[in-house]
Coordinates of C-alpha atoms and ligand atoms in Angstrom, one line a residue:
M1 CA -10.7 10.6 5.6
R2 CA -9.8 13.1 3.0
I3 CA -7.5 12.2 0.1
D4 CA -6.1 14.7 -2.6
V5 CA -4.3 13.5 -5.6
V6 CA -2.3 15.9 -7.8
S7 CA -1.3 14.7 -11.3
I8 CA -0.9 16.0 -14.8
F9 CA -3.0 13.0 -15.9
P10 CA -6.2 13.2 -13.7
E11 CA -7.9 10.7 -16.0
Y12 CA -5.5 8.1 -14.9
L13 CA -7.2 8.1 -11.5
A14 CA -10.7 7.3 -12.9
P15 CA -10.7 3.7 -11.6
L16 CA -11.0 5.2 -8.1
E17 CA -14.7 5.7 -9.0
L18 CA -15.2 2.0 -9.3
S19 CA -15.8 -1.0 -6.9
L20 CA -15.1 -0.7 -3.2
I21 CA -13.3 2.6 -3.3
G22 CA -16.0 4.2 -5.6
K23 CA -18.7 2.9 -3.2
A24 CA -16.8 4.3 -0.2
R25 CA -16.7 7.7 -1.9
Q26 CA -20.4 7.6 -2.7
D27 CA -21.2 6.6 0.9
G28 CA -19.2 9.6 2.2
L29 CA -16.6 7.4 4.0
L30 CA -13.9 8.8 1.8
D31 CA -13.6 12.4 0.4
L32 CA -11.3 11.8 -2.5
R33 CA -10.4 14.7 -5.0
V34 CA -8.2 14.6 -8.0
H35 CA -6.5 17.8 -9.1
D36 CA -4.8 18.7 -12.4
L37 CA -1.3 20.1 -11.7
R38 CA -1.6 22.3 -14.8
D39 CA -4.4 24.2 -13.2
F40 CA -1.7 25.7 -10.9
T41 CA 0.5 27.0 -13.7
T42 CA 0.4 30.7 -14.7
D43 CA 2.0 30.6 -18.2
R44 CA 0.1 30.3 -21.5
H45 CA 1.5 26.8 -22.2
R46 CA 0.7 25.5 -18.7
T47 CA 4.3 24.3 -18.4
V48 CA 5.1 21.8 -15.6
D49 CA 8.6 20.7 -16.6
D50 CA 12.1 22.0 -17.5
T51 CA 15.6 20.6 -18.2
P52 CA 17.7 19.3 -15.3
Y53 CA 20.5 21.4 -13.8
G54 CA 23.7 19.5 -14.2
G55 CA 22.6 18.0 -17.5
G56 CA 21.4 14.5 -18.2
A57 CA 18.4 12.8 -19.8
G58 CA 14.8 13.7 -19.3
M59 CA 12.9 16.6 -17.7
V60 CA 12.3 17.6 -14.1
M61 CA 9.0 19.0 -12.7
K62 CA 9.2 22.7 -11.9
P63 CA 8.8 23.7 -8.3
E64 CA 6.3 26.6 -8.4
P65 CA 3.2 24.7 -9.8
W66 CA 3.7 22.1 -7.1
A67 CA 3.9 24.7 -4.3
Q68 CA 0.7 26.4 -5.6
A69 CA -1.1 23.0 -5.8
L70 CA 0.0 21.7 -2.5
T71 CA -0.8 25.0 -0.7
A72 CA -4.3 24.9 -2.1
V73 CA -5.1 21.3 -1.2
A74 CA -3.6 21.7 2.3
A75 CA -5.8 24.7 2.9
E76 CA -8.9 22.9 1.5
G77 CA -8.3 19.9 3.7
S78 CA -7.9 21.9 6.9
G79 CA -11.1 23.8 6.2
D80 CA -8.9 26.8 5.8
A81 CA -9.6 27.7 2.1
A82 CA -9.6 31.4 2.9
G83 CA -6.1 31.1 4.5
A84 CA -7.2 32.1 8.0
G85 CA -4.3 30.2 9.5
D86 CA -3.8 27.2 11.7
S87 CA -6.4 26.8 14.5
G88 CA -3.8 25.0 16.6
D89 CA -4.8 21.3 17.1
A90 CA -5.2 20.1 13.5
R91 CA -2.6 17.5 12.4
K92 CA -0.4 18.2 9.4
P93 CA -1.6 16.3 6.3
V94 CA 0.7 13.5 5.1
L95 CA 2.3 14.2 1.7
I96 CA 3.0 10.9 -0.1
V97 CA 5.4 11.2 -3.0
P98 CA 5.4 7.9 -5.1
S99 CA 8.9 7.2 -6.2
P100 CA 11.1 4.1 -6.8
A101 CA 13.5 6.0 -4.5
G102 CA 11.0 6.0 -1.7
E103 CA 10.7 4.0 1.5
R104 CA 8.9 0.7 0.9
F105 CA 5.0 0.8 1.2
T106 CA 3.8 -2.2 3.2
Q107 CA 0.6 -3.4 4.9
A108 CA 1.9 -1.8 8.0
T109 CA 2.3 1.6 6.2
A110 CA -1.3 1.2 4.9
H111 CA -2.6 0.7 8.5
Q112 CA -0.6 3.7 9.7
L113 CA -1.8 6.0 6.9
A114 CA -5.4 4.8 7.4
E115 CA -5.4 6.6 10.7
E116 CA -4.6 10.0 9.2
E117 CA -7.1 12.8 8.6
Q118 CA -5.7 13.9 5.2
L119 CA -3.4 12.3 2.7
V120 CA -2.1 14.2 -0.3
F121 CA -0.5 12.2 -3.2
A122 CA 1.9 14.1 -5.5
C123 CA 2.3 12.2 -8.7
G124 CA 5.6 12.9 -10.3
R125 CA 6.3 12.2 -14.0
Y126 CA 9.5 12.5 -16.0
E127 CA 12.7 12.2 -13.9
G128 CA 10.9 13.5 -10.8
I129 CA 10.0 16.7 -8.9
D130 CA 12.5 19.4 -8.1
E131 CA 13.9 18.3 -4.7
R132 CA 13.3 21.7 -3.1
V133 CA 9.6 21.1 -3.2
L134 CA 9.9 18.2 -0.8
E135 CA 12.1 20.4 1.5
W136 CA 9.7 23.3 1.4
A137 CA 6.7 21.0 1.9
A138 CA 8.1 19.7 5.2
D139 CA 6.9 22.9 6.9
H140 CA 3.2 22.1 5.9
F141 CA 3.2 18.3 5.6
T142 CA 4.7 15.1 7.0
V143 CA 6.5 14.2 3.8
R144 CA 6.9 10.5 2.9
P145 CA 8.4 9.4 -0.4
M146 CA 7.0 5.9 -0.9
S147 CA 7.9 3.0 -3.3
L148 CA 5.8 0.0 -4.1
G149 CA 8.8 -2.2 -4.9
D150 CA 12.0 -2.4 -6.8
Y151 CA 10.9 -1.7 -10.3
V152 CA 10.3 1.6 -12.2
L153 CA 6.9 3.0 -13.3
N154 CA 6.5 5.9 -15.7
G155 CA 4.8 8.0 -13.1
G156 CA 3.2 7.9 -9.6
E157 CA -0.4 7.5 -10.8
V158 CA -0.5 3.6 -11.0
A159 CA 1.2 3.5 -7.6
V160 CA -1.4 5.9 -6.2
L161 CA -4.2 3.5 -7.4
A162 CA -2.5 0.7 -5.5
M163 CA -1.8 2.7 -2.3
V164 CA -5.3 4.3 -2.1
E165 CA -6.9 0.9 -2.5
A166 CA -4.7 -0.6 0.2
I167 CA -5.4 2.3 2.6
G168 CA -9.1 2.8 1.7
R169 CA -10.2 -0.8 2.3
L170 CA -8.9 -0.4 5.9
L171 CA -11.2 2.6 6.7
P172 CA -14.2 1.7 8.9
G173 CA -17.2 0.6 6.9
V174 CA -15.4 0.2 3.5
V175 CA -15.1 -3.6 3.6
G176 CA -18.5 -5.0 4.5
N177 CA -17.3 -7.8 6.7
P178 CA -14.3 -6.6 8.8
E179 CA -13.4 -10.2 9.5
S180 CA -12.1 -10.5 5.9
L181 CA -9.3 -8.1 6.9
V182 CA -8.1 -10.4 9.7
E183 CA -7.2 -13.5 7.8
E184 CA -5.4 -12.3 4.7
S185 CA -1.9 -12.2 3.4
H186 CA 0.5 -9.9 5.5
S187 CA -2.0 -9.3 8.3
D188 CA 0.2 -11.5 10.5
G189 CA 3.4 -11.3 8.6
L190 CA 2.7 -14.5 6.6
L191 CA 1.2 -15.3 3.3
E192 CA -2.4 -16.5 3.2
Y193 CA -3.3 -20.2 3.1
P194 CA -4.8 -21.6 -0.1
V195 CA -8.6 -21.6 -0.5
Y196 CA -11.1 -23.9 -2.2
T197 CA -14.8 -23.9 -3.1
K198 CA -17.3 -26.4 -4.6
P199 CA -17.1 -28.9 -6.3
S200 CA -15.1 -31.0 -3.8
S201 CA -13.6 -32.9 -6.8
W202 CA -12.8 -31.1 -10.0
R203 CA -10.9 -32.4 -13.0
D204 CA -9.5 -35.3 -10.8
R205 CA -8.3 -32.8 -8.2
D206 CA -9.7 -33.2 -4.7
V207 CA -10.1 -30.5 -2.0
P208 CA -7.8 -31.4 0.9
A209 CA -9.8 -33.8 3.1
V210 CA -9.2 -31.9 6.3
L211 CA -11.3 -29.0 5.0
L212 CA -14.3 -31.3 4.6
S213 CA -13.8 -32.9 8.1
G214 CA -15.8 -30.4 10.1
N215 CA -12.9 -30.4 12.7
H216 CA -12.3 -26.7 13.1
G217 CA -9.2 -27.2 15.3
K218 CA -7.6 -29.4 12.7
I219 CA -8.7 -27.0 9.9
A220 CA -7.1 -24.0 11.7
Q221 CA -3.9 -25.9 12.2
W222 CA -3.7 -27.1 8.6
R223 CA -4.3 -23.6 7.4
R224 CA -1.6 -22.2 9.6
H225 CA 0.9 -24.8 8.5
E226 CA 0.0 -24.1 4.8
Q227 CA 0.8 -20.4 5.6
Y228 CA 4.2 -21.5 6.9
R229 CA 4.9 -23.7 3.9
R230 CA 3.9 -21.1 1.4
T231 CA 5.8 -18.3 3.1
A232 CA 9.0 -20.5 3.3
E233 CA 8.7 -21.3 -0.4
R234 CA 7.8 -17.9 -1.8
R235 CA 8.9 -15.3 0.7
P236 CA 11.5 -16.7 3.1
D237 CA 12.5 -13.0 3.8
L238 CA 9.3 -12.7 5.7
L239 CA 10.2 -15.6 8.1
A240 CA 13.2 -13.7 9.4
E241 CA 10.8 -11.1 10.9
F242 CA 8.3 -13.6 12.2
D243 CA 7.8 -13.9 16.0
A244 CA 8.3 -17.6 16.6
G245 CA 8.6 -17.2 20.4
K246 CA 5.3 -18.6 21.4
L247 CA 4.7 -21.3 18.8
P248 CA 3.0 -24.5 19.9
R249 CA 5.0 -27.7 19.6
A250 CA 3.1 -28.8 16.4
D251 CA 4.0 -25.5 14.7
R252 CA 7.7 -25.9 15.6
T253 CA 7.6 -29.4 14.1
A254 CA 6.0 -27.9 11.0
F255 CA 8.8 -25.4 10.7
A256 CA 11.4 -28.1 11.4
D257 CA 10.0 -30.1 8.5
L258 CA 10.4 -27.0 6.3
G259 CA 14.1 -26.7 7.4
Y260 CA 13.7 -24.0 10.1
D261 CA 14.6 -24.1 13.8
V262 CA 13.5 -21.6 16.5
V263 CA 16.5 -19.9 18.0
D264 CA 15.9 -17.1 20.6
G265 CA 12.3 -16.7 19.4
R266 CA 13.3 -16.3 15.7
L267 CA 13.2 -18.8 12.8
K268 CA 16.7 -19.8 11.6
R269 CA 17.2 -21.8 8.4
R270 CA 19.1 -25.0 9.2
P271 CA 22.4 -24.9 7.2
D272 CA 21.9 -28.5 6.1
A273 CA 18.3 -28.0 5.1
Ligands
6GU301 CL1 5.6 4.5 -5.8 N1 6.4 5.3 -8.2 C1 7.1 5.1 -9.3 N2 7.1 6.1 -10.2 N3 7.7 4.0 -9.7 C2 7.6 3.0 -8.8 C3 7.0 3.2 -7.6 C4 6.4 4.3 -7.3 N4 7.1 2.0 -6.9 C5 7.9 1.2 -7.6 N5 8.2 1.8 -8.8

């Protein structure tokens, strides 16, 4: 996969040289390049922002440096640096615009984006990028404004660190043992079960006995029920989406104990619970 990140703070993306993602780049699994938006300005002051039409606080990112930068990275990614044109069968790169006004980025989004050939991240600062850039870009990219959650960051860079890590670890060969991707939070729409390691007794706290029993059926069931308990307690919103249609009897009982009944294949919180 090829990833391009455009930012006025390229140094902010330095952590992408570390750990799993850094290793993936070294191993040639991920071709990730960071670009300085100011390299695509033409004035002496390398200006990237200006005052907003209509008034109001803050500054807005000017359109032309963005158009220059995005045109250049799209051409590089398609192996069309000379501008020879579209060969016909190449897919449009996906342009991800981090913004609290974007669509929610989830594990499902990460899986989708991990299938793409080229991702381009456009890091906005200030009050955002002139809206016409996103309209213009739709001719060359699949444009996806994306938000990590309902809070405000100063710019897209930190969000890009999170999204690139979430996507990059799904690429073939990046995570050493692919089984670690199967049983983790959100892989099945639930939060992960709690984990323990040695010693079996620590500061008067014992590891749940079932985990020492060697009974793998019992352990799997305990873990699943712990997922239900945790999700009900911390993220009840996730249970509304959960497919409860084919749950075994013991799992329905576990949910009943948590105050949930299965109605038409969906979990419904009992009003009296
Ligand atoms: Cl993706 N970007 C910015 N700037 N702020 C955010 C965000 C993204 N997600 C939540 N807040």
